[in-house]
PDB file of C-alpha atoms in Angstrom:
ATOM      1  CA  MET D1033      -0.493 -12.658  -3.929  1.00  0.00           C
ATOM      2  CA  LEU D1034       0.299  -8.822  -2.474  1.00  0.00           C
ATOM      3  CA  ASP D1035       3.056  -8.801   0.618  1.00  0.00           C
ATOM      4  CA  VAL D1036      -0.170  -7.595   2.483  1.00  0.00           C
ATOM      5  CA  THR D1037      -2.043 -10.033   1.419  1.00  0.00           C
ATOM      6  CA  ARG D1038       0.536 -12.467   2.397  1.00  0.00           C
ATOM      7  CA  LYS D1039       1.050 -11.400   6.107  1.00  0.00           C
ATOM      8  CA  LEU D1040      -3.011 -11.927   6.344  1.00  0.00           C
ATOM      9  CA  VAL D1041      -2.679 -15.651   4.891  1.00  0.00           C
ATOM     10  CA  GLU D1042       0.488 -16.360   7.736  1.00  0.00           C
ATOM     11  CA  LEU D1043      -1.301 -14.451  10.079  1.00  0.00           C
ATOM     12  CA  LEU D1044      -4.137 -17.261   9.688  1.00  0.00           C
ATOM     13  CA  ASP D1045      -1.526 -20.262   9.689  1.00  0.00           C
ATOM     14  CA  ILE D1046      -1.166 -20.900  12.900  1.00  0.00           C
ATOM     15  CA  ALA D1047       1.395 -22.316  15.531  1.00  0.00           C
ATOM     16  CA  PRO D1048       1.251 -26.121  17.971  1.00  0.00           C
ATOM     17  CA  VAL D1049       2.149 -25.418  20.989  1.00  0.00           C
ATOM     18  CA  GLY D1050       0.772 -28.784  22.338  1.00  0.00           C
ATOM     19  CA  ASP D1051      -1.905 -31.507  21.134  1.00  0.00           C
ATOM     20  CA  ASP D1052      -4.648 -29.510  20.019  1.00  0.00           C
ATOM     21  CA  HIS D1053      -3.698 -26.366  20.776  1.00  0.00           C
ATOM     22  CA  PHE D1054      -2.555 -23.298  18.653  1.00  0.00           C
ATOM     23  CA  GLN D1055      -1.144 -20.212  19.005  1.00  0.00           C
ATOM     24  CA  GLY D1056      -1.195 -16.975  16.680  1.00  0.00           C
ATOM     25  CA  GLU D1057      -0.173 -13.431  16.468  1.00  0.00           C
ATOM     26  CA  SER D1058      -2.635 -10.834  16.405  1.00  0.00           C
ATOM     27  CA  GLU D1059      -2.759  -7.462  14.036  1.00  0.00           C
ATOM     28  CA  ASP D1060      -2.936  -3.837  14.958  1.00  0.00           C
ATOM     29  CA  LEU D1061      -5.381  -2.542  11.852  1.00  0.00           C
ATOM     30  CA  GLY D1062      -5.884   0.640  13.911  1.00  0.00           C
ATOM     31  CA  PHE D1063      -9.383  -0.115  16.231  1.00  0.00           C
ATOM     32  CA  PRO D1064      -8.899   0.249  20.106  1.00  0.00           C
ATOM     33  CA  ASN D1065      -9.021  -4.265  19.860  1.00  0.00           C
ATOM     34  CA  VAL D1066      -8.033  -6.630  18.178  1.00  0.00           C
ATOM     35  CA  PHE D1067     -10.526  -6.798  14.971  1.00  0.00           C
ATOM     36  CA  GLY D1068     -12.618 -10.136  15.938  1.00  0.00           C
ATOM     37  CA  GLY D1069     -12.726 -11.003  12.234  1.00  0.00           C
ATOM     38  CA  GLN D1070      -9.122 -12.169  13.135  1.00  0.00           C
ATOM     39  CA  VAL D1071     -10.388 -14.328  15.892  1.00  0.00           C
ATOM     40  CA  LEU D1072     -12.794 -15.701  14.046  1.00  0.00           C
ATOM     41  CA  GLY D1073     -10.936 -16.479  11.298  1.00  0.00           C
ATOM     42  CA  GLN D1074      -7.786 -18.202  13.552  1.00  0.00           C
ATOM     43  CA  ALA D1075     -10.427 -19.814  15.983  1.00  0.00           C
ATOM     44  CA  LEU D1076     -11.526 -21.901  12.746  1.00  0.00           C
ATOM     45  CA  MET D1077      -7.935 -22.639  11.742  1.00  0.00           C
ATOM     46  CA  ALA D1078      -7.226 -24.420  14.424  1.00  0.00           C
ATOM     47  CA  ALA D1079     -10.423 -26.133  14.635  1.00  0.00           C
ATOM     48  CA  SER D1080      -9.778 -27.366  11.403  1.00  0.00           C
ATOM     49  CA  ARG D1081      -6.156 -28.390  11.861  1.00  0.00           C
ATOM     50  CA  THR D1082      -7.786 -31.178  14.269  1.00  0.00           C
ATOM     51  CA  VAL D1083     -10.225 -32.871  11.569  1.00  0.00           C
ATOM     52  CA  GLU D1084      -9.305 -34.963   8.761  1.00  0.00           C
ATOM     53  CA  SER D1085     -11.059 -34.908   4.738  1.00  0.00           C
ATOM     54  CA  ARG D1086     -13.927 -33.235   6.369  1.00  0.00           C
ATOM     55  CA  LEU D1087     -14.683 -29.762   6.157  1.00  0.00           C
ATOM     56  CA  PRO D1088     -16.340 -26.839   8.178  1.00  0.00           C
ATOM     57  CA  HIS D1089     -19.496 -26.054   7.362  1.00  0.00           C
ATOM     58  CA  SER D1090     -21.552 -24.217  10.045  1.00  0.00           C
ATOM     59  CA  MET D1091     -19.055 -21.739  12.748  1.00  0.00           C
ATOM     60  CA  HIS D1092     -21.139 -20.284  15.655  1.00  0.00           C
ATOM     61  CA  ALA D1093     -19.115 -18.175  17.874  1.00  0.00           C
ATOM     62  CA  TYR D1094     -19.885 -15.210  21.879  1.00  0.00           C
ATOM     63  CA  PHE D1095     -17.003 -12.599  22.122  1.00  0.00           C
ATOM     64  CA  LEU D1096     -16.331 -12.726  25.344  1.00  0.00           C
ATOM     65  CA  ARG D1097     -14.338  -9.678  26.133  1.00  0.00           C
ATOM     66  CA  PRO D1098     -12.404  -8.169  23.654  1.00  0.00           C
ATOM     67  CA  GLY D1099      -8.614  -8.984  22.623  1.00  0.00           C
ATOM     68  CA  ASN D1100      -5.437  -6.772  22.228  1.00  0.00           C
ATOM     69  CA  HIS D1101      -3.835  -6.608  19.449  1.00  0.00           C
ATOM     70  CA  ARG D1102      -0.163  -6.197  20.955  1.00  0.00           C
ATOM     71  CA  LEU D1103      -0.461  -9.992  22.462  1.00  0.00           C
ATOM     72  CA  PRO D1104      -0.409 -13.302  20.848  1.00  0.00           C
ATOM     73  CA  ILE D1105      -3.614 -15.789  21.141  1.00  0.00           C
ATOM     74  CA  ASP D1106      -4.123 -18.887  22.428  1.00  0.00           C
ATOM     75  CA  TYR D1107      -6.384 -21.347  21.042  1.00  0.00           C
ATOM     76  CA  GLU D1108      -7.618 -24.189  22.686  1.00  0.00           C
ATOM     77  CA  VAL D1109      -9.613 -26.868  20.524  1.00  0.00           C
ATOM     78  CA  GLN D1110     -11.972 -29.293  22.066  1.00  0.00           C
ATOM     79  CA  ARG D1111     -12.529 -32.351  20.889  1.00  0.00           C
ATOM     80  CA  VAL D1112     -16.422 -33.321  21.199  1.00  0.00           C
ATOM     81  CA  ARG D1113     -17.961 -35.793  18.578  1.00  0.00           C
ATOM     82  CA  ASP D1114     -15.960 -37.730  15.871  1.00  0.00           C
ATOM     83  CA  GLY D1115     -18.730 -39.274  13.925  1.00  0.00           C
ATOM     84  CA  GLY D1116     -20.074 -41.144  10.796  1.00  0.00           C
ATOM     85  CA  SER D1117     -20.629 -37.606   8.978  1.00  0.00           C
ATOM     86  CA  PHE D1118     -19.944 -35.230  11.026  1.00  0.00           C
ATOM     87  CA  THR D1119     -17.953 -33.875  13.070  1.00  0.00           C
ATOM     88  CA  VAL D1120     -17.606 -31.136  16.090  1.00  0.00           C
ATOM     89  CA  ARG D1121     -14.708 -29.005  17.774  1.00  0.00           C
ATOM     90  CA  ARG D1122     -15.692 -26.500  20.617  1.00  0.00           C
ATOM     91  CA  VAL D1123     -12.927 -23.413  20.670  1.00  0.00           C
ATOM     92  CA  ILE D1124     -11.156 -21.236  23.186  1.00  0.00           C
ATOM     93  CA  ALA D1125      -9.433 -18.489  22.375  1.00  0.00           C
ATOM     94  CA  ARG D1126      -7.249 -16.422  25.580  1.00  0.00           C
ATOM     95  CA  GLN D1127      -5.191 -13.953  26.007  1.00  0.00           C
ATOM     96  CA  GLU D1128      -3.446 -14.181  29.561  1.00  0.00           C
ATOM     97  CA  GLY D1129      -5.586 -17.052  30.741  1.00  0.00           C
ATOM     98  CA  LYS D1130      -8.597 -15.179  30.307  1.00  0.00           C
ATOM     99  CA  GLU D1131     -11.147 -16.564  27.427  1.00  0.00           C
ATOM    100  CA  ILE D1132     -11.871 -13.513  24.355  1.00  0.00           C
ATOM    101  CA  LEU D1133     -13.920 -15.530  22.207  1.00  0.00           C
ATOM    102  CA  THR D1134     -15.593 -19.369  22.900  1.00  0.00           C
ATOM    103  CA  GLY D1135     -17.303 -21.079  19.608  1.00  0.00           C
ATOM    104  CA  SER D1136     -18.117 -24.499  18.314  1.00  0.00           C
ATOM    105  CA  VAL D1137     -16.760 -25.469  14.568  1.00  0.00           C
ATOM    106  CA  SER D1138     -19.184 -28.729  12.241  1.00  0.00           C
ATOM    107  CA  PHE D1139     -17.441 -30.489   9.446  1.00  0.00           C
ATOM    108  CA  GLN D1140     -18.880 -32.968   7.424  1.00  0.00           C
ATOM    109  CA  ILE D1141     -18.324 -35.570   4.297  1.00  0.00           C
ATOM    110  CA  ALA D1142     -18.208 -34.264   1.133  1.00  0.00           C
ATOM    111  CA  GLU D1143     -22.027 -35.974  -0.513  1.00  0.00           C
ATOM    112  CA  ASP D1144     -24.991 -35.410  -2.587  1.00  0.00           C
ATOM    113  CA  GLY D1145     -28.284 -33.764  -1.558  1.00  0.00           C
ATOM    114  CA  TYR D1146     -30.937 -31.501  -2.997  1.00  0.00           C
ATOM    115  CA  GLU D1147     -30.306 -28.520  -3.933  1.00  0.00           C
ATOM    116  CA  HIS D1148     -31.557 -24.980  -3.702  1.00  0.00           C
ATOM    117  CA  GLN D1149     -30.759 -20.988  -3.082  1.00  0.00           C
ATOM    118  CA  MET D1150     -32.217 -17.858  -2.695  1.00  0.00           C
ATOM    119  CA  ALA D1151     -32.069 -15.861  -5.270  1.00  0.00           C
ATOM    120  CA  MET D1152     -28.965 -13.372  -5.598  1.00  0.00           C
ATOM    121  CA  PRO D1153     -30.022  -9.981  -5.010  1.00  0.00           C
ATOM    122  CA  PRO D1154     -29.499  -7.089  -7.658  1.00  0.00           C
ATOM    123  CA  ALA D1155     -27.085  -5.350  -7.536  1.00  0.00           C
ATOM    124  CA  PRO D1156     -23.809  -3.259 -10.060  1.00  0.00           C
ATOM    125  CA  ASP D1157     -21.679  -4.587 -10.690  1.00  0.00           C
ATOM    126  CA  VAL D1158     -18.169  -4.752  -9.230  1.00  0.00           C
ATOM    127  CA  ASP D1159     -15.821  -3.492 -11.961  1.00  0.00           C
ATOM    128  CA  GLY D1160     -17.798  -0.404 -12.160  1.00  0.00           C
ATOM    129  CA  LEU D1161     -17.379   0.316  -8.452  1.00  0.00           C
ATOM    130  CA  LYS D1162     -14.465   2.637  -5.824  1.00  0.00           C
ATOM    131  CA  SER D1163     -12.897   0.712  -3.635  1.00  0.00           C
ATOM    132  CA  GLU D1164     -13.044   2.317  -0.036  1.00  0.00           C
ATOM    133  CA  GLN D1165      -9.604   2.533   0.773  1.00  0.00           C
ATOM    134  CA  GLU D1166     -10.764   5.345  -3.095  1.00  0.00           C
ATOM    135  CA  TYR D1167     -12.881   7.089  -1.057  1.00  0.00           C
ATOM    136  CA  SER D1168     -10.714   6.720   2.236  1.00  0.00           C
ATOM    137  CA  GLU D1169      -8.163   8.879  -0.256  1.00  0.00           C
ATOM    138  CA  MET D1170     -11.131  10.932  -0.851  1.00  0.00           C
ATOM    139  CA  LEU D1171     -12.122  12.181   2.719  1.00  0.00           C
ATOM    140  CA  ARG D1172      -8.256  12.164   3.857  1.00  0.00           C
ATOM    141  CA  PRO D1173      -7.848  15.959   3.858  1.00  0.00           C
ATOM    142  CA  TYR D1174     -11.695  15.630   6.865  1.00  0.00           C
ATOM    143  CA  ILE D1175     -10.310  13.050   8.160  1.00  0.00           C
ATOM    144  CA  PRO D1176      -9.399  13.411  12.201  1.00  0.00           C
ATOM    145  CA  GLU D1177      -5.847  12.555  11.399  1.00  0.00           C
ATOM    146  CA  GLY D1178      -5.570  10.141  14.047  1.00  0.00           C
ATOM    147  CA  LEU D1179      -8.190   7.620  11.828  1.00  0.00           C
ATOM    148  CA  GLN D1180      -6.810   8.761   8.485  1.00  0.00           C
ATOM    149  CA  GLN D1181      -3.885   6.161   8.425  1.00  0.00           C
ATOM    150  CA  LEU D1182      -6.758   3.448   9.974  1.00  0.00           C
ATOM    151  CA  LEU D1183      -9.372   4.192   6.585  1.00  0.00           C
ATOM    152  CA  THR D1184      -6.731   4.736   4.184  1.00  0.00           C
ATOM    153  CA  ARG D1185      -4.253   1.821   5.035  1.00  0.00           C
ATOM    154  CA  GLN D1186      -3.858  -0.680   1.929  1.00  0.00           C
ATOM    155  CA  ARG D1187      -5.945  -3.824   2.666  1.00  0.00           C
ATOM    156  CA  PRO D1188      -5.250  -7.628   1.992  1.00  0.00           C
ATOM    157  CA  ILE D1189      -9.240  -8.028   1.886  1.00  0.00           C
ATOM    158  CA  GLU D1190     -10.339  -5.180  -1.157  1.00  0.00           C
ATOM    159  CA  ILE D1191     -14.060  -3.759  -0.389  1.00  0.00           C
ATOM    160  CA  ARG D1192     -16.104  -1.722  -2.640  1.00  0.00           C
ATOM    161  CA  PRO D1193     -18.885  -0.775  -1.571  1.00  0.00           C
ATOM    162  CA  VAL D1194     -22.442   0.006  -3.335  1.00  0.00           C
ATOM    163  CA  ASN D1195     -23.907   3.427  -2.437  1.00  0.00           C
ATOM    164  CA  PRO D1196     -21.442   3.807   0.798  1.00  0.00           C
ATOM    165  CA  VAL D1197     -22.153   6.391   2.929  1.00  0.00           C
ATOM    166  CA  ASN D1198     -19.732   9.200   4.530  1.00  0.00           C
ATOM    167  CA  PRO D1199     -18.652   8.113   7.776  1.00  0.00           C
ATOM    168  CA  LEU D1200     -18.831  11.873   8.635  1.00  0.00           C
ATOM    169  CA  LYS D1201     -21.628  12.706   7.695  1.00  0.00           C
ATOM    170  CA  PRO D1202     -24.277   9.257   7.520  1.00  0.00           C
ATOM    171  CA  GLU D1203     -27.173  10.000   6.871  1.00  0.00           C
ATOM    172  CA  PRO D1204     -30.498   7.904   7.759  1.00  0.00           C
ATOM    173  CA  ARG D1205     -31.106   4.954   4.859  1.00  0.00           C
ATOM    174  CA  PRO D1206     -32.847   1.456   5.139  1.00  0.00           C
ATOM    175  CA  PRO D1207     -31.126  -1.112   7.652  1.00  0.00           C
ATOM    176  CA  GLN D1208     -29.756  -2.928   3.556  1.00  0.00           C
ATOM    177  CA  LYS D1209     -25.700  -2.735   2.877  1.00  0.00           C
ATOM    178  CA  GLN D1210     -23.867  -4.149   0.085  1.00  0.00           C
ATOM    179  CA  SER D1211     -20.642  -4.409  -0.828  1.00  0.00           C
ATOM    180  CA  TRP D1212     -18.563  -6.306  -2.967  1.00  0.00           C
ATOM    181  CA  LEU D1213     -15.715  -8.000  -1.313  1.00  0.00           C
ATOM    182  CA  ARG D1214     -12.044  -9.622  -2.310  1.00  0.00           C
ATOM    183  CA  ALA D1215      -8.554 -10.855  -1.794  1.00  0.00           C
ATOM    184  CA  GLN D1216      -6.015  -9.148  -3.001  1.00  0.00           C
ATOM    185  CA  GLY D1217      -3.980 -11.929  -5.199  1.00  0.00           C
ATOM    186  CA  GLU D1218      -4.123 -15.016  -5.935  1.00  0.00           C
ATOM    187  CA  LEU D1219      -4.724 -17.777  -3.310  1.00  0.00           C
ATOM    188  CA  PRO D1220      -3.361 -21.201  -2.659  1.00  0.00           C
ATOM    189  CA  ASP D1221      -5.711 -24.042  -3.717  1.00  0.00           C
ATOM    190  CA  ASP D1222      -6.665 -24.879   0.072  1.00  0.00           C
ATOM    191  CA  PRO D1223      -9.711 -24.750   0.495  1.00  0.00           C
ATOM    192  CA  VAL D1224      -9.915 -24.863   4.665  1.00  0.00           C
ATOM    193  CA  LEU D1225      -7.799 -21.115   4.019  1.00  0.00           C
ATOM    194  CA  HIS D1226     -10.935 -19.655   1.132  1.00  0.00           C
ATOM    195  CA  ARG D1227     -12.845 -20.684   4.158  1.00  0.00           C
ATOM    196  CA  CYS D1228     -10.941 -18.790   6.851  1.00  0.00           C
ATOM    197  CA  LEU D1229     -10.052 -16.003   4.710  1.00  0.00           C
ATOM    198  CA  LEU D1230     -14.371 -15.562   4.812  1.00  0.00           C
ATOM    199  CA  ALA D1231     -14.747 -15.416   8.193  1.00  0.00           C
ATOM    200  CA  TYR D1232     -12.345 -12.999   8.855  1.00  0.00           C
ATOM    201  CA  ALA D1233     -13.916 -10.629   5.968  1.00  0.00           C
ATOM    202  CA  SER D1234     -17.308 -11.338   7.144  1.00  0.00           C
ATOM    203  CA  ASP D1235     -16.619  -9.455  10.194  1.00  0.00           C
ATOM    204  CA  PHE D1236     -15.350  -6.389   7.776  1.00  0.00           C
ATOM    205  CA  SER D1237     -18.112  -3.573   7.914  1.00  0.00           C
ATOM    206  CA  PHE D1238     -21.608  -5.294   9.231  1.00  0.00           C
ATOM    207  CA  LEU D1239     -22.953  -3.618  12.492  1.00  0.00           C
ATOM    208  CA  GLY D1240     -23.227  -1.154  10.692  1.00  0.00           C
ATOM    209  CA  THR D1241     -26.204  -2.379   9.074  1.00  0.00           C
ATOM    210  CA  SER D1242     -28.086  -2.314  12.193  1.00  0.00           C
ATOM    211  CA  LEU D1243     -26.543   1.598  12.192  1.00  0.00           C
ATOM    212  CA  HIS D1244     -27.868   2.432   8.992  1.00  0.00           C
ATOM    213  CA  PRO D1245     -32.097   3.786   9.630  1.00  0.00           C
ATOM    214  CA  HIS D1246     -30.619   6.332  12.338  1.00  0.00           C
ATOM    215  CA  GLY D1247     -28.054   8.323  10.443  1.00  0.00           C
ATOM    216  CA  ILE D1248     -24.744   7.630  12.738  1.00  0.00           C
ATOM    217  CA  THR D1249     -22.273   5.049  12.555  1.00  0.00           C
ATOM    218  CA  PHE D1250     -19.050   3.887  14.359  1.00  0.00           C
ATOM    219  CA  MET D1251     -17.534   7.283  14.392  1.00  0.00           C
ATOM    220  CA  SER D1252     -20.149   9.054  15.224  1.00  0.00           C
ATOM    221  CA  PRO D1253     -19.584  10.483  18.734  1.00  0.00           C
ATOM    222  CA  ASP D1254     -20.545   8.645  22.323  1.00  0.00           C
ATOM    223  CA  MET D1255     -20.922   5.565  20.406  1.00  0.00           C
ATOM    224  CA  GLN D1256     -19.762   2.025  21.600  1.00  0.00           C
ATOM    225  CA  VAL D1257     -20.270  -0.351  19.834  1.00  0.00           C
ATOM    226  CA  ALA D1258     -18.550  -3.938  19.188  1.00  0.00           C
ATOM    227  CA  SER D1259     -19.465  -7.565  18.074  1.00  0.00           C
ATOM    228  CA  LEU D1260     -21.280  -9.819  20.561  1.00  0.00           C
ATOM    229  CA  ASP D1261     -21.813 -12.709  18.276  1.00  0.00           C
ATOM    230  CA  HIS D1262     -21.241 -14.228  14.982  1.00  0.00           C
ATOM    231  CA  ALA D1263     -22.482 -17.457  12.978  1.00  0.00           C
ATOM    232  CA  ILE D1264     -20.936 -18.367   9.812  1.00  0.00           C
ATOM    233  CA  TRP D1265     -22.961 -21.520   7.273  1.00  0.00           C
ATOM    234  CA  PHE D1266     -20.669 -22.718   4.058  1.00  0.00           C
ATOM    235  CA  HIS D1267     -22.968 -23.383   1.503  1.00  0.00           C
ATOM    236  CA  ARG D1268     -20.773 -24.347  -1.674  1.00  0.00           C
ATOM    237  CA  ASP D1269     -16.748 -24.724  -2.745  1.00  0.00           C
ATOM    238  CA  PHE D1270     -15.802 -20.548  -3.450  1.00  0.00           C
ATOM    239  CA  ARG D1271     -12.219 -18.865  -3.457  1.00  0.00           C
ATOM    240  CA  MET D1272     -11.679 -15.625  -2.005  1.00  0.00           C
ATOM    241  CA  ASP D1273      -9.381 -14.512  -4.484  1.00  0.00           C
ATOM    242  CA  ASP D1274     -13.125 -13.997  -6.996  1.00  0.00           C
ATOM    243  CA  TRP D1275     -14.946 -11.610  -6.429  1.00  0.00           C
ATOM    244  CA  LEU D1276     -17.732 -12.328  -3.869  1.00  0.00           C
ATOM    245  CA  LEU D1277     -21.477  -9.827  -2.549  1.00  0.00           C
ATOM    246  CA  TYR D1278     -22.182  -9.762   0.502  1.00  0.00           C
ATOM    247  CA  ASP D1279     -25.577  -8.449   0.931  1.00  0.00           C
ATOM    248  CA  LYS D1280     -26.876  -7.503   4.569  1.00  0.00           C
ATOM    249  CA  ASP D1281     -29.891  -6.238   6.421  1.00  0.00           C
ATOM    250  CA  SER D1282     -31.299  -5.818   9.914  1.00  0.00           C
ATOM    251  CA  PRO D1283     -34.135  -6.973  10.606  1.00  0.00           C
ATOM    252  CA  SER D1284     -34.080  -5.023  14.431  1.00  0.00           C
ATOM    253  CA  ALA D1285     -32.558  -3.627  16.630  1.00  0.00           C
ATOM    254  CA  PHE D1286     -33.397  -3.211  21.061  1.00  0.00           C
ATOM    255  CA  GLY D1287     -31.588  -2.908  23.925  1.00  0.00           C
ATOM    256  CA  GLY D1288     -28.579  -1.243  22.971  1.00  0.00           C
ATOM    257  CA  ARG D1289     -28.191  -4.439  20.679  1.00  0.00           C
ATOM    258  CA  GLY D1290     -28.006  -4.526  16.619  1.00  0.00           C
ATOM    259  CA  PHE D1291     -29.273  -7.857  14.113  1.00  0.00           C
ATOM    260  CA  ASN D1292     -26.845  -8.169  11.521  1.00  0.00           C
ATOM    261  CA  ARG D1293     -27.359 -10.845   8.707  1.00  0.00           C
ATOM    262  CA  GLY D1294     -25.636 -11.670   5.412  1.00  0.00           C
ATOM    263  CA  SER D1295     -25.701 -13.594   2.283  1.00  0.00           C
ATOM    264  CA  PHE D1296     -22.185 -13.834   0.543  1.00  0.00           C
ATOM    265  CA  PHE D1297     -22.884 -14.563  -3.321  1.00  0.00           C
ATOM    266  CA  THR D1298     -20.474 -15.535  -6.333  1.00  0.00           C
ATOM    267  CA  ARG D1299     -20.228 -12.705  -9.244  1.00  0.00           C
ATOM    268  CA  ASP D1300     -22.398 -15.671 -11.355  1.00  0.00           C
ATOM    269  CA  GLY D1301     -25.024 -15.674  -8.562  1.00  0.00           C
ATOM    270  CA  VAL D1302     -24.649 -18.627  -6.753  1.00  0.00           C
ATOM    271  CA  MET D1303     -24.645 -18.345  -2.918  1.00  0.00           C
ATOM    272  CA  VAL D1304     -21.619 -20.056  -0.996  1.00  0.00           C
ATOM    273  CA  ALA D1305     -22.294 -18.752   2.460  1.00  0.00           C
ATOM    274  CA  SER D1306     -24.380 -17.313   5.118  1.00  0.00           C
ATOM    275  CA  THR D1307     -23.588 -15.175   8.659  1.00  0.00           C
ATOM    276  CA  ALA D1308     -25.958 -13.790  12.099  1.00  0.00           C
ATOM    277  CA  GLN D1309     -24.544 -11.296  14.289  1.00  0.00           C
ATOM    278  CA  GLU D1310     -25.670  -9.737  17.223  1.00  0.00           C
ATOM    279  CA  ALA D1311     -24.197  -6.338  17.861  1.00  0.00           C
ATOM    280  CA  LEU D1312     -22.920  -3.611  20.503  1.00  0.00           C
ATOM    281  CA  ILE D1313     -24.770  -0.576  19.613  1.00  0.00           C
ATOM    282  CA  ARG D1314     -24.706   0.979  22.818  1.00  0.00           C
ATOM    283  CA  HIS D1315     -25.604   5.431  22.566  1.00  0.00           C
ATOM    284  CA  ARG D1316     -24.065   6.436  25.603  1.00  0.00           C
ATOM    285  CA  PRO D1317     -24.498  10.409  26.032  1.00  0.00           C
ATOM    286  CA  LYS D1318     -21.884  12.435  27.740  1.00  0.00           C
ATOM    287  CA  ALA D1319     -22.700  13.947  30.641  1.00  0.00           C
TER     288      ALA D1319
END
């Protein structure tokens, strides 16, 4: 495991600070605010720490306020229900006493049932693709100095985009996006950790799918972008240190909001998770 990956695993290893209360540190990825995926991953871990012998199968969360990456985050878990098959937890993330995220997580016992899945969409093999970091290094001479460290930093989650967008010269394209991703280095055999890492990674480049038809990116002038909510469904077991295809589309954008959907597949075509998110994609031209 690379040091940068180990730091991410430690970041998700939140500390108990009381009954059903936990605290997690924040990381600075170069964004103005805390990366939403970090809060999702830590919130999922907090809820999981209050449940035994059941794995999370879904999470629904709302981002209420931007988080400060200079401050720790407090997580309160509320025990909503412990049923015979399902367990539900509510999670509230706070900084300085103010809620920045609220969500619910549902857990289920392992059981057999009917099975089907949609077919994995066509995608080029990951071995022939460059990583986002490699593309950023190629663009370094053209990237504003203030963004160079953000875009070329070493990352615990390696992402290899299919048909990548040049963030400096975006062009309109269909509202679809694909990328392969995995954690760098071997991870422990902890299914909860793998789910939390997927929650973390699922927020990368997600809202950008709804920007594709408009020929803009998060770096475009006069754009205000932010995740508003996020939902994840875990269908089958997986490993985050194996390659997963993240297939995304955006069926609709309206009223300054873009709606995005995603599906995760293993290299052999097994569908392991789904995501959905609505994002703020507000154009605010200067007067």
